[in-house]
Amino acid sequence: MVHWRLLLVATIAVCATNGEAKSTASSRSTAAERTGRYKSLLTDYFALPRHPYLNEVNWINARAGIVSEFEKILHNVPNTTMEIQDFHTSISFVPNIATEIKGKNIIVTFAGRNRGKAGDEILVIGAHYDSDASVLISIDDNGSGVVAMLEIARGLADAIVNRKAVLVNTIMFVAFDIQNEFSDGMAQIGGSSFFVKEKLATILDSQPKPSFLGAIILDSVMNYNSSEGSQVLPNGFEKSFPEAFSQIQANLYKGNYLAMVTKERLRSLQLDYSIAQEWNRTDTQQRYPLYQLEIRRTAASPALFEFLKQDHVPFWNFENNPLSAVLLTDTSTYTFKPRMSISITDKKFYNLIIFFTLKGKWRGIQRMCGITICNSTQLLTADRLNMLDQVVVTLERFISQSHLDGD
């Protein structure tokens, strides 16, 4: 069952302007200001693991921090709402062992001028805020995705309030609870599935029917490593993603890229092309390659299935009408889950299991730190914060082209 609570509503009208596209990235803040903000948010809310079962206090604190940041962002912003979507699910933290969890999605809606009209093209930007139990990866997976989402929302709010831009089409920012990876082997669902089935489906069924531009899912987007050989690829990657494999090989297996995961024959072409175009315009020095990984049915492999567990998949699986969605990820934090049939009641023992499964990271814990042991805040280097900023500025510019009329 899903329950809703309305947290904040602003209903001031926004006046139309001359219709020119406005970049939310320009004149709002400097790169130094933004990266300073990323570091602060990641340290305050996401430096500690947020596993819903093992790290409940950290998990709840992160949720409260996200709500607090959204409240600041939405202050005086017209036509916005923030809602909490409560849901219950059974999740497999260890295969074949179910744990009952109460999750809470945080949903912020910036209603566009076309809201309630057939011409509305809804865009969703989402990121999960819970994490595995690892102290080291939780700041990237997925503190980085949530912080990027918050900053994009902040830029949009600034464009509307301070620069009098007009939001033409609706944008929804969603902090998903209970990542889909936790449902492995249990035929259960995480927060993104509840959002798509209960919230988004209702909106898309309303009259007059709006259209859906797509969903952009941010899942681990700041693990940058320019060292040769720092990127490890899973079995079958060359079969499932031959174009990307050739690019990574030519790049000497550096872990300095971001991957954009798409699905063949799905209407994400407009989304893919536009994001790639803005990415290349923003990354003028070509420091951060963007590689496209297209999911094809004819190219199944263990590598392919690693990209069928994240929060873009519920959009692809929507009823009989798959929805456009892309996943942006640094590919570094997908785990090879432990396979065991035991009863785990001791949280310390479970933490030990989690520790020994971290060896499967594609850019690796040692590759992230450059040393044998480090803590999560040591991952906040200038290179990684700048990669995170590349994601933010790219998507701000994408929004300015697809959803904003400027002043």
XYZ file of C-alpha atoms in Angstrom, residues 117-397:
281
model
C -2.381 19.850 -20.930
C -1.732 17.256 -23.595
C 1.380 19.183 -24.609
C 3.152 18.651 -21.275
C 6.352 16.603 -21.712
C 7.206 15.286 -18.273
C 10.854 14.737 -17.350
C 11.944 12.693 -14.309
C 15.381 13.017 -12.721
C 15.951 10.361 -10.067
C 18.557 8.860 -7.751
C 18.362 6.356 -4.890
C 19.555 7.574 -1.493
C 20.049 4.330 0.422
C 23.301 2.404 0.056
C 25.097 -0.851 0.642
C 26.823 -1.349 3.988
C 30.278 -0.376 2.730
C 31.775 2.734 4.316
C 33.875 3.341 1.213
C 31.409 3.187 -1.652
C 28.385 4.865 -0.061
C 29.568 8.371 -0.878
C 29.649 7.559 -4.602
C 26.814 5.005 -4.521
C 24.721 6.909 -4.418
C 25.468 10.105 -2.541
C 26.899 11.496 -5.761
C 23.686 10.893 -7.705
C 21.503 12.489 -5.036
C 23.762 15.528 -4.695
C 23.749 15.997 -8.477
C 19.950 15.819 -8.471
C 19.710 18.384 -5.649
C 22.050 20.769 -7.447
C 20.102 20.512 -10.705
C 16.914 21.319 -8.792
C 18.705 24.246 -7.147
C 19.744 25.599 -10.529
C 16.217 25.269 -11.871
C 14.791 27.101 -8.846
C 17.313 29.896 -9.308
C 16.441 30.248 -12.990
C 12.737 30.551 -12.181
C 12.955 32.857 -9.160
C 15.971 35.054 -9.826
C 16.235 35.066 -13.591
C 12.512 34.913 -14.392
C 12.788 31.894 -16.676
C 9.532 30.100 -17.441
C 9.244 26.355 -16.971
C 7.280 25.117 -19.974
C 7.021 21.393 -19.182
C 6.881 19.590 -15.852
C 9.998 18.215 -14.147
C 9.915 15.727 -11.273
C 12.914 15.119 -9.001
C 12.699 11.814 -7.127
C 14.949 10.524 -4.346
C 14.192 6.803 -4.461
C 14.335 4.684 -1.336
C 15.325 0.995 -1.426
C 17.419 0.498 -4.527
C 16.299 -2.196 -6.927
C 19.502 -4.206 -6.429
C 18.227 -5.235 -2.999
C 15.322 -7.106 -4.613
C 17.676 -9.585 -6.290
C 16.132 -13.056 -6.323
C 13.019 -12.168 -4.318
C 10.604 -10.996 -7.042
C 10.018 -7.874 -4.954
C 10.367 -4.231 -5.893
C 12.146 -1.118 -4.695
C 11.163 2.525 -4.478
C 11.501 3.341 -8.165
C 8.996 0.620 -9.033
C 6.487 2.016 -6.553
C 6.984 5.493 -8.009
C 6.396 4.339 -11.579
C 3.432 2.086 -10.787
C 1.629 4.308 -8.278
C 2.585 7.942 -8.909
C 3.739 8.277 -12.496
C 1.122 5.903 -13.894
C -1.639 8.002 -12.316
C -0.264 11.175 -13.872
C 0.106 9.616 -17.312
C -3.456 8.288 -17.155
C -4.907 11.713 -16.330
C -6.921 13.691 -18.870
C -5.845 15.277 -21.060
C -3.007 12.791 -21.253
C 0.458 14.338 -20.929
C 3.420 12.876 -22.784
C 6.563 11.537 -21.138
C 9.920 12.839 -22.330
C 11.863 10.366 -20.235
C 13.684 9.592 -16.999
C 17.328 10.326 -16.259
C 18.622 8.078 -13.481
C 21.819 9.085 -11.695
C 23.567 6.163 -9.994
C 27.204 6.653 -8.951
C 28.556 9.520 -11.045
C 31.816 10.772 -9.526
C 34.369 7.942 -9.355
C 37.024 9.390 -11.651
C 40.388 7.705 -12.182
C 42.602 8.658 -15.119
C 45.225 5.978 -14.435
C 45.749 3.434 -17.190
C 44.246 0.083 -16.262
C 42.048 1.511 -13.516
C 38.843 0.266 -15.199
C 37.984 -3.416 -14.878
C 35.287 -4.876 -17.120
C 32.960 -7.754 -16.180
C 32.649 -10.979 -18.133
C 31.022 -10.595 -21.518
C 31.312 -6.816 -21.714
C 32.935 -7.000 -25.153
C 30.000 -9.092 -26.412
C 27.192 -6.976 -24.983
C 28.728 -3.558 -25.590
C 31.235 -3.884 -28.460
C 31.340 -0.164 -29.300
C 31.980 0.877 -25.701
C 34.516 -1.934 -25.291
C 36.506 -0.603 -28.237
C 36.393 2.913 -26.790
C 37.527 1.782 -23.331
C 40.264 -0.355 -24.859
C 41.499 2.563 -26.973
C 41.410 4.708 -23.821
C 43.818 2.235 -22.159
C 41.194 1.110 -19.637
C 41.145 4.403 -17.782
C 38.306 4.867 -15.308
C 37.723 8.452 -16.370
C 34.455 8.069 -18.264
C 30.734 8.116 -17.589
C 28.435 5.522 -19.133
C 24.973 6.261 -20.509
C 22.885 3.076 -20.519
C 20.034 2.947 -23.031
C 17.739 0.329 -24.533
C 17.428 -0.570 -28.193
C 14.292 0.455 -30.073
C 13.011 2.528 -27.158
C 12.107 6.181 -27.532
C 15.149 7.366 -25.653
C 16.899 8.457 -28.837
C 15.912 12.081 -28.310
C 17.064 11.872 -24.692
C 20.335 10.093 -25.548
C 21.255 12.443 -28.343
C 20.420 15.618 -26.445
C 22.345 14.606 -23.326
C 25.382 13.544 -25.362
C 25.275 16.794 -27.313
C 25.205 18.925 -24.158
C 27.867 16.749 -22.533
C 30.282 17.318 -25.393
C 29.554 21.040 -25.450
C 30.277 21.260 -21.727
C 33.359 19.016 -21.653
C 35.370 21.215 -23.990
C 38.689 19.705 -22.859
C 37.363 16.137 -23.311
C 38.426 15.121 -19.813
C 35.376 12.940 -19.217
C 34.408 10.671 -22.126
C 30.740 9.690 -22.336
C 30.261 6.128 -23.611
C 26.862 4.757 -24.595
C 25.940 1.229 -23.516
C 22.920 0.024 -25.468
C 21.046 -2.943 -24.035
C 20.363 -5.433 -26.853
C 18.426 -8.674 -26.442
C 20.766 -10.499 -28.787
C 23.863 -9.719 -26.728
C 23.140 -11.228 -23.308
C 26.045 -11.716 -20.900
C 26.834 -11.305 -17.187
C 27.938 -7.760 -18.002
C 24.599 -6.895 -19.578
C 22.640 -8.117 -16.557
C 24.675 -5.819 -14.308
C 22.754 -2.955 -15.945
C 19.306 -4.479 -15.506
C 19.099 -3.985 -11.736
C 19.007 -0.212 -11.336
C 16.209 2.328 -11.101
C 15.798 2.898 -14.843
C 14.425 -0.620 -15.336
C 10.904 0.003 -13.906
C 10.445 2.676 -16.573
C 11.455 0.220 -19.303
C 9.086 -2.392 -17.850
C 6.073 -0.091 -17.507
C 2.928 -2.103 -18.333
C 2.738 -2.698 -22.095
C 4.144 0.716 -22.913
C 7.858 0.971 -22.066
C 8.890 4.465 -21.011
C 12.033 6.213 -22.161
C 14.812 6.186 -19.555
C 18.590 6.399 -19.440
C 21.033 5.511 -16.687
C 24.085 7.698 -16.101
C 26.762 5.882 -14.101
C 30.504 5.651 -13.593
C 30.055 1.815 -13.573
C 32.288 1.506 -10.535
C 30.010 0.258 -7.806
C 27.994 -2.670 -9.087
C 28.633 -5.625 -6.821
C 28.704 -9.309 -7.385
C 26.235 -10.343 -4.683
C 27.178 -13.150 -2.281
C 25.428 -16.420 -3.079
C 24.652 -18.330 0.087
C 21.780 -20.056 1.847
C 22.220 -19.269 5.542
C 20.217 -17.577 8.231
C 21.789 -14.247 9.095
C 20.650 -12.617 12.320
C 23.904 -10.972 13.402
C 24.441 -7.568 11.772
C 28.190 -7.679 12.474
C 28.452 -10.964 10.586
C 26.498 -9.514 7.698
C 28.885 -6.536 7.598
C 31.762 -9.006 7.317
C 30.073 -10.634 4.325
C 29.590 -7.254 2.676
C 33.275 -6.428 3.196
C 34.431 -9.551 1.386
C 32.149 -8.910 -1.592
C 33.699 -5.524 -2.343
C 36.484 -7.086 -4.391
C 34.175 -7.136 -7.432
C 34.022 -3.382 -7.964
C 34.810 -2.400 -11.529
C 36.961 0.526 -10.515
C 37.661 -1.005 -7.143
C 38.066 0.397 -3.644
C 41.863 0.511 -3.931
C 41.546 2.085 -7.367
C 39.295 4.774 -5.911
C 41.671 5.610 -3.068
C 45.048 4.814 -4.556
C 45.957 3.271 -1.197
C 45.030 0.121 0.683
C 42.809 1.730 3.323
C 40.937 5.009 3.202
C 37.728 6.566 4.442
C 34.910 7.856 2.301
C 35.746 11.564 2.532
C 39.204 10.881 1.080
C 37.380 10.105 -2.156
C 36.365 13.774 -2.465
C 39.234 14.846 -4.691
C 39.093 17.776 -7.097
C 38.941 15.415 -10.094
C 35.931 13.560 -8.735
C 34.091 16.704 -7.675
C 34.729 18.192 -11.112
C 33.341 15.063 -12.770
C 30.227 15.451 -10.629
C 30.002 19.068 -11.753
C 30.243 17.955 -15.380
C 27.112 15.857 -14.835
C 25.257 18.736 -13.170
C 26.100 21.396 -15.737
C 25.311 19.064 -18.642
C 21.846 18.285 -17.309
C 21.182 21.920 -16.409
C 21.890 22.852 -20.006
